[in-house]
Coordinates of C-alpha atoms in Angstrom, one line a residue:
Chain A
M1 CA 112.3 84.7 85.5
Q2 CA 115.2 86.9 84.5
L3 CA 114.2 89.6 82.0
N4 CA 117.7 90.3 80.7
T5 CA 117.2 91.3 77.1
F6 CA 115.0 93.7 75.1
S7 CA 113.1 90.7 73.6
A8 CA 112.7 89.0 77.0
I9 CA 110.9 92.1 78.3
L10 CA 108.7 92.6 75.3
D11 CA 108.0 88.9 74.8
T12 CA 107.0 88.6 78.4
A13 CA 104.8 91.7 78.3
I14 CA 103.0 90.3 75.3
S15 CA 102.6 86.9 77.0
L16 CA 101.2 88.7 80.1
E17 CA 98.8 90.8 78.1
T18 CA 97.6 87.7 76.2
A19 CA 97.1 85.7 79.4
L20 CA 95.2 88.6 81.0
G21 CA 93.1 89.0 77.9
K22 CA 92.1 85.3 78.0
R23 CA 91.0 85.7 81.6
Y24 CA 88.8 88.6 80.8
E25 CA 87.4 86.7 77.8
A26 CA 86.7 83.7 80.1
A27 CA 84.9 85.8 82.6
S28 CA 81.6 85.7 80.7
G29 CA 78.5 85.5 82.9
A30 CA 80.2 87.6 85.5
E31 CA 78.5 90.7 86.8
A32 CA 81.1 92.9 85.2
E33 CA 81.0 91.1 81.8
M34 CA 80.6 94.3 79.7
L35 CA 83.7 95.8 81.2
Y36 CA 85.7 92.6 80.9
R37 CA 84.7 92.4 77.2
E38 CA 85.9 96.0 76.7
L39 CA 89.1 95.3 78.5
A40 CA 89.8 92.2 76.5
K41 CA 89.2 94.2 73.3
D42 CA 91.5 96.9 74.6
G43 CA 94.0 94.2 75.5
R44 CA 94.2 93.1 71.9
K45 CA 95.1 96.7 70.9
R46 CA 97.7 96.8 73.6
I47 CA 99.2 93.6 72.3
R48 CA 99.4 95.0 68.8
Y49 CA 101.1 98.1 70.2
L50 CA 103.7 96.0 72.1
E51 CA 104.3 94.0 68.9
R52 CA 105.0 97.2 67.1
I53 CA 107.4 98.3 69.8
R54 CA 109.2 95.0 69.6
R55 CA 109.5 95.3 65.8
E56 CA 110.4 98.9 65.5
M57 CA 112.4 99.8 68.5
V58 CA 114.9 97.0 68.6
T59 CA 118.1 99.0 68.0
E60 CA 120.9 96.5 67.3
M61 CA 123.6 99.0 67.9
I62 CA 122.9 99.3 71.6
L63 CA 121.4 96.0 72.6
E64 CA 123.2 95.9 75.9
P65 CA 122.5 93.3 78.6
I66 CA 119.8 94.2 81.0
R67 CA 120.4 93.6 84.7
D68 CA 118.3 93.2 87.8
L69 CA 114.9 92.9 86.3
T70 CA 112.7 89.8 87.0
L71 CA 109.1 88.9 86.5
P72 CA 107.4 90.1 89.7
D73 CA 105.8 87.3 91.8
A74 CA 102.4 89.0 91.5
L75 CA 102.4 88.2 87.8
T76 CA 104.0 84.7 87.6
G77 CA 100.6 83.0 88.2
L78 CA 99.2 84.9 85.3
L79 CA 101.4 82.9 82.9
S80 CA 100.2 79.6 84.3
A81 CA 97.5 77.7 82.4
E82 CA 94.2 78.6 84.1
A83 CA 93.0 81.0 86.8
A84 CA 92.5 79.2 90.1
S85 CA 89.5 81.2 91.3
P86 CA 86.5 82.8 89.6
P87 CA 86.8 86.3 88.1
D88 CA 86.7 89.0 90.6
P89 CA 87.1 92.8 89.9
A90 CA 89.4 93.2 92.9
K91 CA 91.7 90.5 91.7
F92 CA 91.8 91.9 88.2
E93 CA 92.5 95.3 89.7
T94 CA 95.5 93.9 91.6
L95 CA 96.8 92.3 88.4
E96 CA 96.4 95.5 86.5
R97 CA 98.3 97.4 89.2
A98 CA 101.0 94.8 89.1
M99 CA 101.2 95.1 85.3
A100 CA 101.6 98.9 85.7
D101 CA 104.4 98.4 88.2
F102 CA 106.1 95.9 85.9
Y103 CA 105.9 98.3 83.0
N104 CA 107.4 101.1 85.0
K105 CA 110.2 99.0 86.3
A106 CA 110.9 97.6 82.8
A107 CA 110.9 101.2 81.4
E108 CA 113.7 102.1 83.9
K109 CA 115.8 99.1 82.7
I110 CA 115.2 98.8 79.0
G111 CA 117.9 101.4 78.1
L112 CA 116.2 102.9 75.1
D113 CA 114.3 106.1 75.6
E114 CA 111.7 105.4 73.0
A115 CA 110.9 102.0 74.3
A116 CA 110.9 103.3 77.8
R117 CA 108.3 105.9 76.8
A118 CA 106.2 103.1 75.2
L119 CA 106.4 101.0 78.4
R120 CA 105.4 103.9 80.6
K121 CA 102.4 104.5 78.3
M122 CA 101.5 100.9 78.8
A123 CA 101.8 101.4 82.6
K124 CA 99.4 104.4 82.4
G125 CA 97.0 102.2 80.5
S126 CA 97.2 99.5 83.1
N127 CA 96.5 102.0 85.8
R128 CA 93.5 103.4 83.9
R129 CA 92.2 99.8 83.5
A130 CA 92.7 99.2 87.2
E131 CA 90.7 102.4 88.1
R132 CA 87.8 101.2 86.0
L133 CA 87.9 97.8 87.8
A134 CA 88.1 99.6 91.2
A135 CA 84.9 101.4 90.4
L136 CA 83.2 98.1 90.2
A137 CA 84.4 96.8 93.5
P138 CA 81.9 96.9 96.4
G139 CA 82.3 99.5 99.1
Chain B
M1 CA 111.3 63.2 57.8
S2 CA 112.7 64.4 54.4
I3 CA 114.8 67.5 54.4
Q4 CA 113.6 70.2 52.1
I5 CA 115.9 71.4 49.2
V6 CA 115.5 75.2 48.9
N7 CA 114.6 76.3 45.4
N8 CA 115.7 79.2 43.2
Y9 CA 113.3 82.0 42.4
I10 CA 113.7 83.1 38.8
N11 CA 111.5 85.1 36.6
G12 CA 108.7 85.2 39.2
E13 CA 108.7 81.4 39.7
W14 CA 110.1 78.9 42.1
V15 CA 112.4 76.6 40.1
R16 CA 114.5 73.6 41.2
S17 CA 118.2 74.0 40.4
E18 CA 119.6 71.7 37.7
S19 CA 122.4 70.7 40.0
D20 CA 122.6 67.3 41.6
T21 CA 124.9 68.7 44.3
T22 CA 123.4 69.9 47.5
L23 CA 125.0 71.1 50.8
D24 CA 123.5 70.7 54.3
V25 CA 122.1 73.7 56.2
H26 CA 122.5 73.3 59.9
N27 CA 120.7 74.8 62.9
P28 CA 123.9 76.0 64.8
A29 CA 122.2 75.7 68.2
T30 CA 121.3 72.0 67.7
G31 CA 123.6 70.8 64.9
E32 CA 120.6 69.4 63.1
V33 CA 120.3 69.5 59.3
I34 CA 117.3 71.7 58.6
A35 CA 117.5 72.1 54.8
K36 CA 119.6 71.4 51.8
V37 CA 120.9 74.0 49.4
P38 CA 121.6 73.3 45.8
V39 CA 124.9 74.4 44.2
S40 CA 123.3 76.1 41.2
T41 CA 124.9 75.5 37.9
D42 CA 126.1 77.8 35.1
A43 CA 122.8 77.0 33.4
D44 CA 120.8 78.1 36.5
V45 CA 122.8 81.3 36.6
D46 CA 122.3 82.0 32.9
R47 CA 118.5 81.5 33.3
A48 CA 118.4 84.0 36.2
V49 CA 120.5 86.6 34.3
K50 CA 118.5 86.1 31.2
A51 CA 115.3 86.7 33.2
A52 CA 116.7 89.8 34.9
K53 CA 118.0 91.2 31.6
E54 CA 114.6 90.7 29.9
A55 CA 112.8 92.4 32.8
F56 CA 115.2 95.3 32.8
W57 CA 113.8 97.6 30.1
E58 CA 110.2 97.5 31.2
W59 CA 111.2 98.0 34.8
R60 CA 113.7 100.8 33.9
T61 CA 110.9 102.6 32.0
T62 CA 108.5 102.2 34.9
P63 CA 108.0 105.6 36.6
P64 CA 110.1 106.1 39.8
Y65 CA 106.9 106.8 41.7
T66 CA 105.5 103.4 40.7
R67 CA 108.8 101.8 41.7
A68 CA 108.6 103.6 45.0
R69 CA 105.2 102.1 45.6
A70 CA 106.7 98.7 45.0
M71 CA 109.1 99.5 47.9
F72 CA 106.1 100.5 50.1
R73 CA 104.5 97.1 49.4
L74 CA 107.8 95.4 50.1
K75 CA 108.0 97.2 53.4
A76 CA 104.5 96.2 54.3
V77 CA 105.2 92.6 53.5
L78 CA 108.4 92.6 55.6
E79 CA 106.5 94.2 58.5
E80 CA 103.7 91.6 58.3
Y81 CA 106.1 88.6 58.3
F82 CA 108.7 90.2 60.6
E83 CA 108.5 87.6 63.3
D84 CA 108.7 84.7 61.0
I85 CA 111.7 86.2 59.2
A86 CA 113.5 86.9 62.5
R87 CA 112.8 83.4 63.8
T88 CA 114.2 81.9 60.6
V89 CA 117.3 84.0 61.0
V90 CA 117.8 82.5 64.5
Q91 CA 117.2 79.0 63.3
E92 CA 119.7 79.0 60.5
N93 CA 122.3 81.5 61.9
G94 CA 122.1 80.9 65.6
K95 CA 122.0 84.6 66.7
T96 CA 119.7 85.7 69.5
I97 CA 116.1 86.7 68.8
D98 CA 117.0 90.2 69.9
E99 CA 119.7 90.3 67.3
A100 CA 117.6 88.8 64.6
R101 CA 114.8 91.3 65.2
G102 CA 117.4 94.1 65.1
E103 CA 118.7 92.7 61.8
V104 CA 115.3 92.5 60.1
R105 CA 114.6 96.1 61.3
R106 CA 117.8 97.2 59.6
A107 CA 116.7 95.4 56.4
I108 CA 113.4 97.2 56.4
E109 CA 115.1 100.6 57.0
N110 CA 116.9 100.2 53.7
V111 CA 113.6 99.6 52.0
E112 CA 112.2 102.8 53.7
I113 CA 115.1 104.9 52.3
A114 CA 114.8 103.3 48.9
S115 CA 111.1 104.2 48.8
A116 CA 112.2 107.8 48.6
I117 CA 113.7 107.2 45.2
P118 CA 111.7 109.8 43.2
A119 CA 113.5 112.4 45.4
L120 CA 116.9 110.6 45.5
M121 CA 117.7 110.0 41.9
T122 CA 116.9 113.3 40.4
G123 CA 119.5 114.7 38.0
Y124 CA 120.7 118.3 37.7
N125 CA 121.1 120.9 35.0
L126 CA 122.6 124.3 34.2
E127 CA 121.3 126.7 31.7
D128 CA 123.5 128.8 29.4
V129 CA 126.8 126.9 29.9
S130 CA 127.6 128.8 26.8
Q131 CA 125.6 131.1 24.5
G132 CA 122.2 129.4 24.2
I133 CA 123.5 126.0 25.3
D134 CA 122.1 124.1 28.3
E135 CA 123.7 121.1 30.1
E136 CA 122.0 118.4 32.1
A137 CA 123.1 115.3 34.0
L138 CA 120.7 112.4 33.8
I139 CA 120.8 109.6 36.4
Q140 CA 120.1 106.3 34.8
P141 CA 120.0 102.6 35.9
L142 CA 122.4 100.2 34.3
G143 CA 121.0 96.7 34.1
V144 CA 121.5 93.5 36.0
F145 CA 123.3 93.5 39.4
F146 CA 123.8 90.8 41.9
C147 CA 125.1 90.3 45.4
I148 CA 127.1 87.6 47.1
A149 CA 125.9 87.7 50.7
P150 CA 127.5 86.4 53.9
F151 CA 126.1 84.1 56.6
N152 CA 126.2 86.5 59.5
F153 CA 123.4 88.8 58.4
P154 CA 121.3 86.7 56.1
A155 CA 118.3 89.1 56.1
M156 CA 120.0 92.4 56.3
V157 CA 123.0 92.4 54.0
P158 CA 121.2 91.7 50.7
F159 CA 119.0 94.7 51.7
W160 CA 122.0 97.0 51.8
F161 CA 121.9 96.7 48.0
M162 CA 118.8 95.2 46.5
P163 CA 116.2 97.9 47.4
Y164 CA 118.4 100.6 46.0
A165 CA 119.2 98.6 42.8
V166 CA 115.6 97.9 42.2
A167 CA 114.2 101.3 43.1
T168 CA 116.6 103.0 40.7
G169 CA 115.3 100.8 37.9
N170 CA 117.8 97.9 37.8
T171 CA 117.0 94.2 38.1
Y172 CA 118.6 92.0 40.7
I173 CA 119.9 88.6 41.7
I174 CA 120.6 87.6 45.3
K175 CA 123.1 84.8 46.0
P176 CA 122.7 84.1 49.7
S177 CA 125.4 82.3 51.7
E178 CA 125.1 78.5 51.3
Q179 CA 125.2 78.3 55.1
T180 CA 122.1 80.5 55.6
P181 CA 119.9 80.2 52.5
I182 CA 116.5 79.8 54.2
T183 CA 116.0 83.4 55.3
Q184 CA 116.1 84.9 51.8
T185 CA 114.0 82.0 50.5
R186 CA 111.3 83.0 53.1
I187 CA 111.7 86.6 52.2
F188 CA 111.2 85.8 48.5
E189 CA 108.1 83.8 49.4
Y190 CA 106.6 86.8 51.1
L191 CA 108.0 89.2 48.4
E192 CA 105.7 87.6 45.9
E193 CA 102.9 89.5 47.7
A194 CA 104.7 92.8 46.9
D195 CA 103.9 92.0 43.2
L196 CA 107.1 93.0 41.5
P197 CA 107.2 92.2 37.8
P198 CA 108.7 88.8 37.0
G199 CA 112.5 88.9 36.6
V200 CA 113.0 92.1 38.6
V201 CA 114.3 90.2 41.6
N202 CA 115.7 86.7 41.5
L203 CA 117.2 84.3 44.0
V204 CA 120.0 81.9 43.1
H205 CA 121.4 79.5 45.7
G206 CA 124.9 78.1 45.5
D207 CA 128.5 78.3 46.6
K208 CA 131.6 80.0 45.2
T209 CA 131.2 78.3 41.8
T210 CA 127.7 79.8 41.5
A211 CA 129.1 83.2 42.5
Q212 CA 131.9 82.8 40.0
A213 CA 129.4 82.1 37.2
L214 CA 127.5 85.2 38.1
L215 CA 130.7 87.3 38.2
E216 CA 131.8 86.1 34.8
H217 CA 128.4 86.4 33.1
P218 CA 128.6 89.0 30.3
D219 CA 125.1 90.3 31.0
V220 CA 125.8 91.2 34.6
V221 CA 126.9 94.8 35.1
G222 CA 127.9 94.9 38.8
V223 CA 128.4 93.0 42.0
S224 CA 128.1 93.7 45.7
F225 CA 130.1 91.4 48.0
V226 CA 130.3 91.0 51.7
G227 CA 132.6 88.4 53.2
S228 CA 136.3 87.8 54.0
T229 CA 139.1 90.0 52.7
P230 CA 140.8 87.3 50.6
V231 CA 137.6 86.6 48.8
A232 CA 136.7 90.3 48.5
K233 CA 140.0 90.8 46.7
I234 CA 139.3 88.0 44.3
V235 CA 135.8 89.3 43.6
Y236 CA 137.1 92.8 43.1
K237 CA 139.9 91.7 40.7
T238 CA 137.6 89.4 38.7
A239 CA 134.9 92.2 38.4
A240 CA 137.6 94.5 37.1
E241 CA 138.8 91.9 34.6
Y242 CA 135.2 91.5 33.3
G243 CA 134.5 95.2 33.3
K244 CA 131.9 95.2 36.0
R245 CA 131.2 97.6 38.9
A246 CA 132.2 96.2 42.3
Q247 CA 131.8 97.1 45.9
C248 CA 133.5 94.5 48.1
Q249 CA 133.3 94.5 51.8
G250 CA 136.1 92.4 53.5
G251 CA 137.1 91.4 57.0
A252 CA 137.9 93.4 60.0
K253 CA 139.9 93.6 63.2
N254 CA 138.2 96.4 65.1
A255 CA 139.8 98.1 68.1
L256 CA 138.0 99.7 71.0
V257 CA 140.1 102.3 72.8
V258 CA 139.3 103.0 76.5
M259 CA 140.6 106.1 78.1
P260 CA 140.9 106.4 81.9
D261 CA 138.2 109.1 81.9
A262 CA 135.6 106.8 80.2
V263 CA 132.3 106.2 82.0
M264 CA 133.3 102.7 82.9
E265 CA 130.0 100.9 83.6
R266 CA 128.5 102.1 80.3
T267 CA 131.8 101.4 78.4
V268 CA 131.9 97.8 79.7
A269 CA 128.3 97.2 78.6
A270 CA 129.0 98.6 75.2
I271 CA 132.2 96.5 74.8
I272 CA 130.5 93.3 75.8
T273 CA 127.8 93.8 73.3
S274 CA 130.3 94.7 70.6
A275 CA 132.6 91.7 71.2
F276 CA 130.1 89.0 72.0
G277 CA 126.9 90.1 70.2
N278 CA 126.2 87.8 67.3
A279 CA 128.8 85.5 68.9
G280 CA 131.5 87.9 67.6
Q281 CA 130.5 87.1 64.0
R282 CA 130.1 90.6 62.7
C283 CA 132.4 92.8 60.7
L284 CA 131.8 95.5 63.2
A285 CA 132.6 93.4 66.3
G286 CA 135.2 94.8 68.6
S287 CA 137.9 92.2 69.0
I288 CA 140.7 94.2 70.6
V289 CA 140.5 96.4 73.6
L290 CA 143.2 99.0 73.9
A291 CA 143.2 99.9 77.6
V292 CA 145.0 103.2 78.1
G293 CA 146.9 103.7 81.4
D294 CA 144.7 103.6 84.5
A295 CA 141.7 102.3 82.5
Y296 CA 143.3 98.9 82.4
E297 CA 142.6 97.5 85.9
P298 CA 139.0 98.4 86.4
L299 CA 138.2 97.7 82.8
K300 CA 139.7 94.2 82.9
E301 CA 137.9 93.3 86.1
Q302 CA 134.5 94.5 84.9
L303 CA 134.8 93.0 81.5
V304 CA 135.5 89.6 82.8
A305 CA 132.6 89.9 85.3
G306 CA 130.2 91.1 82.7
A307 CA 131.1 88.6 80.0
A308 CA 131.1 85.7 82.4
G309 CA 127.5 86.6 83.3
L310 CA 126.2 86.3 79.7
K311 CA 123.7 83.6 79.2
V312 CA 124.8 81.4 76.3
G313 CA 122.1 79.3 74.6
N314 CA 119.6 78.8 71.9
G315 CA 118.7 82.2 70.4
L316 CA 115.0 81.4 70.3
D317 CA 115.0 81.7 74.1
P318 CA 114.5 85.4 74.6
S319 CA 116.7 85.3 77.7
T320 CA 119.7 84.1 75.7
Q321 CA 122.3 86.8 75.4
M322 CA 124.7 85.0 73.1
G323 CA 124.1 82.2 70.6
P324 CA 126.3 79.6 68.9
V325 CA 128.8 80.2 66.1
I326 CA 127.7 79.3 62.6
S327 CA 129.3 75.8 62.2
A328 CA 131.4 73.1 63.6
R329 CA 134.2 74.3 61.3
A330 CA 133.9 77.9 62.6
K331 CA 134.0 76.6 66.1
E332 CA 137.1 74.6 65.4
R333 CA 138.8 77.6 63.8
I334 CA 138.0 79.8 66.8
L335 CA 139.3 77.2 69.2
G336 CA 142.4 77.1 67.1
Y337 CA 142.9 80.9 67.6
I338 CA 142.4 80.5 71.3
E339 CA 145.2 77.9 71.3
Q340 CA 147.4 80.2 69.2
G341 CA 146.9 82.9 71.8
L342 CA 147.9 80.7 74.6
Q343 CA 151.0 79.5 72.8
A344 CA 152.0 83.1 72.0
G345 CA 151.9 83.9 75.7
A346 CA 148.6 85.6 76.2
R347 CA 146.8 85.0 79.4
L348 CA 143.3 83.6 79.3
L349 CA 141.1 85.5 81.7
L350 CA 137.8 84.0 80.6
D351 CA 137.8 80.6 78.8
G352 CA 134.8 80.0 76.5
R353 CA 136.0 76.6 75.3
T354 CA 134.3 74.6 78.0
V355 CA 130.9 76.3 77.8
K356 CA 128.0 73.8 78.2
V357 CA 124.5 74.6 77.1
P358 CA 121.8 72.4 78.7
D359 CA 119.8 70.3 76.2
H360 CA 122.0 71.4 73.3
P361 CA 124.9 69.0 73.3
N362 CA 125.5 69.2 69.6
G363 CA 125.3 73.0 69.2
Y364 CA 128.3 75.0 68.0
F365 CA 128.8 77.0 71.2
V366 CA 131.9 78.9 72.2
G367 CA 131.5 81.0 75.4
P368 CA 132.8 84.5 75.8
T369 CA 136.6 84.4 75.8
I370 CA 138.9 87.2 77.1
F371 CA 142.6 87.3 76.7
D372 CA 144.9 89.6 78.6
E373 CA 148.6 90.4 78.1
V374 CA 148.1 90.4 74.4
T375 CA 150.7 92.2 72.2
P376 CA 150.0 93.8 68.8
D377 CA 152.1 91.3 67.0
M378 CA 150.2 88.2 68.1
S379 CA 147.9 86.5 65.6
I380 CA 144.9 87.0 67.9
A381 CA 145.5 90.8 67.8
R382 CA 146.0 91.0 64.0
E383 CA 143.8 88.4 62.3
E384 CA 140.0 88.2 62.1
I385 CA 138.8 85.5 64.4
F386 CA 135.1 86.0 63.7
G387 CA 134.1 84.6 67.0
P388 CA 133.5 85.6 70.7
V389 CA 137.2 86.3 71.5
L390 CA 138.3 89.6 72.9
S391 CA 142.0 90.5 73.4
I392 CA 143.1 93.2 75.9
I393 CA 146.2 95.1 75.0
R394 CA 147.6 97.5 77.5
V395 CA 148.9 100.8 76.2
D396 CA 150.4 103.8 77.9
S397 CA 148.8 106.6 75.9
F398 CA 146.2 107.6 73.3
E399 CA 149.0 108.1 70.8
Q400 CA 150.2 104.5 71.4
A401 CA 146.6 103.2 70.9
L402 CA 146.5 105.0 67.6
E403 CA 149.8 103.5 66.5
V404 CA 148.4 100.0 67.2
I405 CA 145.3 100.7 65.2
D406 CA 147.4 102.0 62.3
S407 CA 149.4 98.8 62.3
I408 CA 146.3 96.7 61.8
P409 CA 145.8 95.9 58.1
Y410 CA 142.0 96.2 58.4
G411 CA 140.0 99.5 58.6
N412 CA 136.4 98.6 59.1
A413 CA 135.6 100.1 62.5
A414 CA 137.2 101.6 65.6
S415 CA 135.7 103.1 68.7
L416 CA 136.9 105.4 71.5
F417 CA 135.4 105.5 75.0
T418 CA 136.1 108.8 76.7
T419 CA 134.6 111.9 78.1
S420 CA 137.1 114.2 76.3
G421 CA 135.7 116.0 73.3
K422 CA 139.2 116.9 72.2
L423 CA 140.3 113.2 72.1
A424 CA 137.1 112.2 70.4
R425 CA 137.7 114.7 67.7
E426 CA 141.3 113.6 67.2
F427 CA 140.2 110.0 67.0
K428 CA 137.5 110.5 64.3
Y429 CA 139.9 112.8 62.4
R430 CA 142.9 110.6 62.4
V431 CA 141.9 106.9 62.6
K432 CA 141.8 105.1 59.2
A433 CA 138.6 103.1 59.7
G434 CA 135.3 103.5 57.8
N435 CA 133.0 103.4 60.8
I436 CA 134.0 105.3 63.9
G437 CA 132.3 104.9 67.3
I438 CA 132.5 107.5 70.0
N439 CA 131.3 105.8 73.1
I440 CA 129.6 103.3 70.8
G441 CA 130.7 99.7 70.7
I442 CA 129.1 98.8 67.3
A443 CA 129.5 101.6 64.9
A444 CA 126.8 100.4 62.5
P445 CA 125.6 103.0 60.1
I446 CA 121.9 103.3 59.6
A447 CA 120.4 103.0 56.2
S448 CA 120.7 106.6 55.1
F449 CA 124.5 106.5 55.7
P450 CA 127.0 104.4 53.7
F451 CA 128.3 101.2 55.4
A452 CA 131.8 102.3 55.1
G453 CA 135.2 100.5 55.3
M454 CA 138.8 101.3 54.6
K455 CA 142.2 99.6 54.1
D456 CA 141.8 95.8 53.7
S457 CA 138.2 96.0 54.8
F458 CA 136.8 97.4 51.6
F459 CA 137.6 97.3 47.9
G460 CA 135.8 99.8 45.7
D461 CA 134.7 103.3 46.2
L462 CA 130.9 103.4 46.6
H463 CA 129.6 101.6 49.6
G464 CA 126.3 99.9 50.4
Q465 CA 123.2 101.8 51.8
G466 CA 122.0 105.4 51.3
M467 CA 123.3 107.7 48.6
D468 CA 126.4 105.6 48.0
A469 CA 124.2 102.7 47.0
I470 CA 122.1 104.9 44.7
N471 CA 125.2 106.2 43.0
F472 CA 126.6 102.7 42.7
F473 CA 123.5 101.4 40.9
T474 CA 123.2 104.4 38.5
D475 CA 125.2 106.1 35.9
R476 CA 125.4 109.8 35.0
K477 CA 124.8 110.8 31.4
V478 CA 125.5 114.4 30.4
V479 CA 123.4 116.0 27.7
I480 CA 124.5 119.3 26.2
S481 CA 121.9 120.9 23.9
R482 CA 121.4 123.8 21.7
W483 CA 118.4 124.6 19.5
F484 CA 118.7 126.5 16.2

């Protein structure tokens, strides 16, 4: 998927966070349920933040085409309807790392300093979430 | 499925127009009729003006801090329904969701500035202008104002005016374009939550006959217009005849000058956005590139490559980079200009006439179009096309570029791309255009600055937005006093 506009990046980020949140919510009964619940709650805050960025940082004057940014393969499955396998902290951790990577790449391409800062902040958040998940992983 | 007829909003209530005549509103991406708009009658107009006039005194005497709070509420409502408003803009105008969101943001920024009204409309005074005599200037609202809005920014343009008019204590009527009436209808639905007193803001739909009725109404004190130059002239003249204030923004033919020392990659991106953003339907769109000397070859090549890569489609798809033009008629007019360019001897480097958008066979799409070997006397170099057509004119020098700009009857915007501070200064100092861009393709003033315009692009003296708007919507009364 080509992410060639400001809205394409932000809409995709919101869709990814929404899909990820749903997977955390669906992971009830899992060993790490408390953490998943917290991450789902935090995810809703992150979505509100992204929505605000999308509303407030769209600067019509310099909405220039964005090149060479696509949705990474590691995240394409996230947008499909259901998770194929049961929840697993290690898999969630991989997804969060991929999200962080996506946000950092998008920050480089988005062309607006303020929006780039916001995306990098999202990346940091994803990495922090990944670390919490890593702490649950065996060994 | 029945098609909804949009209603007027008068005196705090939704009312059906008395008119039997309606016009179709199309989704430009699909060609479908999505609503019908009434051509409101003289009686509808009179009802709206009466309501606005009756509401004026109470609103005028409402403390500015209270009026400012109404602006805060209006901002909150617009933020809450931001997405819905932006999507409505896309559906009836055709622009991309990026552009629509940008437009709604611009509308809100004007509300933000207007919410500072207690600080912005203070008067001034001087003691002891003579022995024991003081003098003061009071800033006062005037009454009922209205705007005639264009199709290309259905959310934003009315907000260049309405928030300032209302915050300063006037009452207001918006007459949206008959091609894009749904956005303001939605905004007014939400605006009810901002709880402005009945009659302070009103919405009257219609066409030029409705606008004429508003313009000639004896209880209206002023008009803001944005549209084409011939109509801007008519509105300005009529307003003068009827003794009303007027600010009339007309058409444009904006030149983008590229010097050989310009940062080419960034310049090309900015020009593409300027020429093809909003499908070229903005009064700040760059429509002529003046390529100076050695800038010509690399610029031409990169412009064509960049523009050819733009994704044309339905604006609701976030990956779309250019939407359709507003109507079948507009498309026909644009294609006519492309034909004129070819007949005049210009060379078509990129032909947008044959663009195909999958699943949208009835949309009004014209792809990015670039002409080369254009001369300043050709119609495509002088007339406003209002579509995604860019003409490259090769010039030898900066001076020659300025001569070409001088010869254009319009003066809305002009941009220079260079790394030379000296040339940038010369450009902004000498060029007769209201909005100047230096390494900026769309020189769009933000809300705290006037949306300027010169030559045949503007008729009046005070512009929309910022302090100009506040001055337009207020009068100065001087009081000289002495106490015995």
